[in-house]
Steps between C-alpha positions, in 0.01 A plus 500: 500500500712276274733599217705264285736652244655258251525227764676179395568199723749233390575198716734212408522631147122501454301820446207487742370854445594713201490879474189551715355852502202530734343770718236455767354829620311575817129408494560236232437129550680269257456143379807317369395235252722231352534128449718282722866583445430850370701667778216610731659369820839644405338839448346484848834400651659807344231726648569357846876511462549124512635502144733777391504615138806441285440837336245778510347706777233403756311741724238383748308754707744765384802305626764412241660159532869531582431816700252375759459248782316210335391323826345827621328550164347151517306605810283713269430208264249228581571176310243220493583173328398137526840418652421715805185299575711188545738670743234598753422269791166322482439525875553878522184705538384745237550792738860404577582459130353839416691660788825340380473714188612801702837330554518313167563180695378143456338459840442762768799543730483871582288666767196674353320805626128553536499729197657220293219262592244769421662560161504126422134469590413805289671345198336163556160668518564693179607177328204303632695254716443646846300189599810286441715680758550196726495238224810296425652588165509137392121457507426795271393473138749608233301819439498584871875439518555750221302766687704432814819552300371832368405617850846393617665699220288808570608503868827655384311773307679424171490747216512219242324163527614225264269202440695223325249264335280506811228280351725197461339209685157661525194326357275699269266619777783600733677673213199712407437591864864600538497710183184674618683577823801644310269727301349633823842536661615720212215740574607555862688815594760299693580279201863524383606483137415150378723292273308184403690223319319229306498292184119501483350787298164474676664594831578850371227681693353841418701652787821423310503804278833400345649174375857397420529214250826315563634244252836323500642750747402802292219751511268400217259787567380720784231758556132527581346156552191582296720576199737202529263214572372472145479202267778602260745598773440190712515266199842638409611502864412135563601384153160337452179636357258573781149633528423769754176556688415775745291388796446687827767752401759222466672346198460129432689320227480166321728345239343492155 
């Protein structure tokens, strides 16, 4: 699904990513964990072809960068970030926003067919927002907006779905409801490969079988989540001694 081989990105004389080796295989869901400034967003921009590596090789969905049509490739990648929420129009209905995902447009300007509406309604039902079909986007809760964005992304039937710190701005209740939803989404047959980016360890859900620890633009460690999210590893990773507790199949940390 994704292959990085010795990928380095240098911009304005600054090394943003350094010698990244990383493979994401089919049927794997990954969490990318790192503090602010660790290079998480840059890594996502490389995956989507918005940031081109200075050296190294990138393959996404079997397509090697430099030998493929990047805009066409992006159609198979769903990208959900907090910045997208601010671009959508508050007066647009949920149904129209979900339908716009087919065309990757901000707003619905293309004619839609009956099958498109049926598909949008099917996705909204699966994501538990079918009752919001005629609601204006601006009146939704933050958690509901996130579900709308996911339904919108899934309209294009992406093979990879990237969630870039999706819990930013959510209160604790909305966050836990959203994370419960992500766990259920990962169990659905239609779910694409998930790449979930965060700087909160407790958001690494059981469905994320693998974790990439990113620090100062470099891969600190990667592998099975259950093996990486341990006290010694996380203490060294964060540069502070932390305690680790396992609750509800999730890892929670506190500074000693």
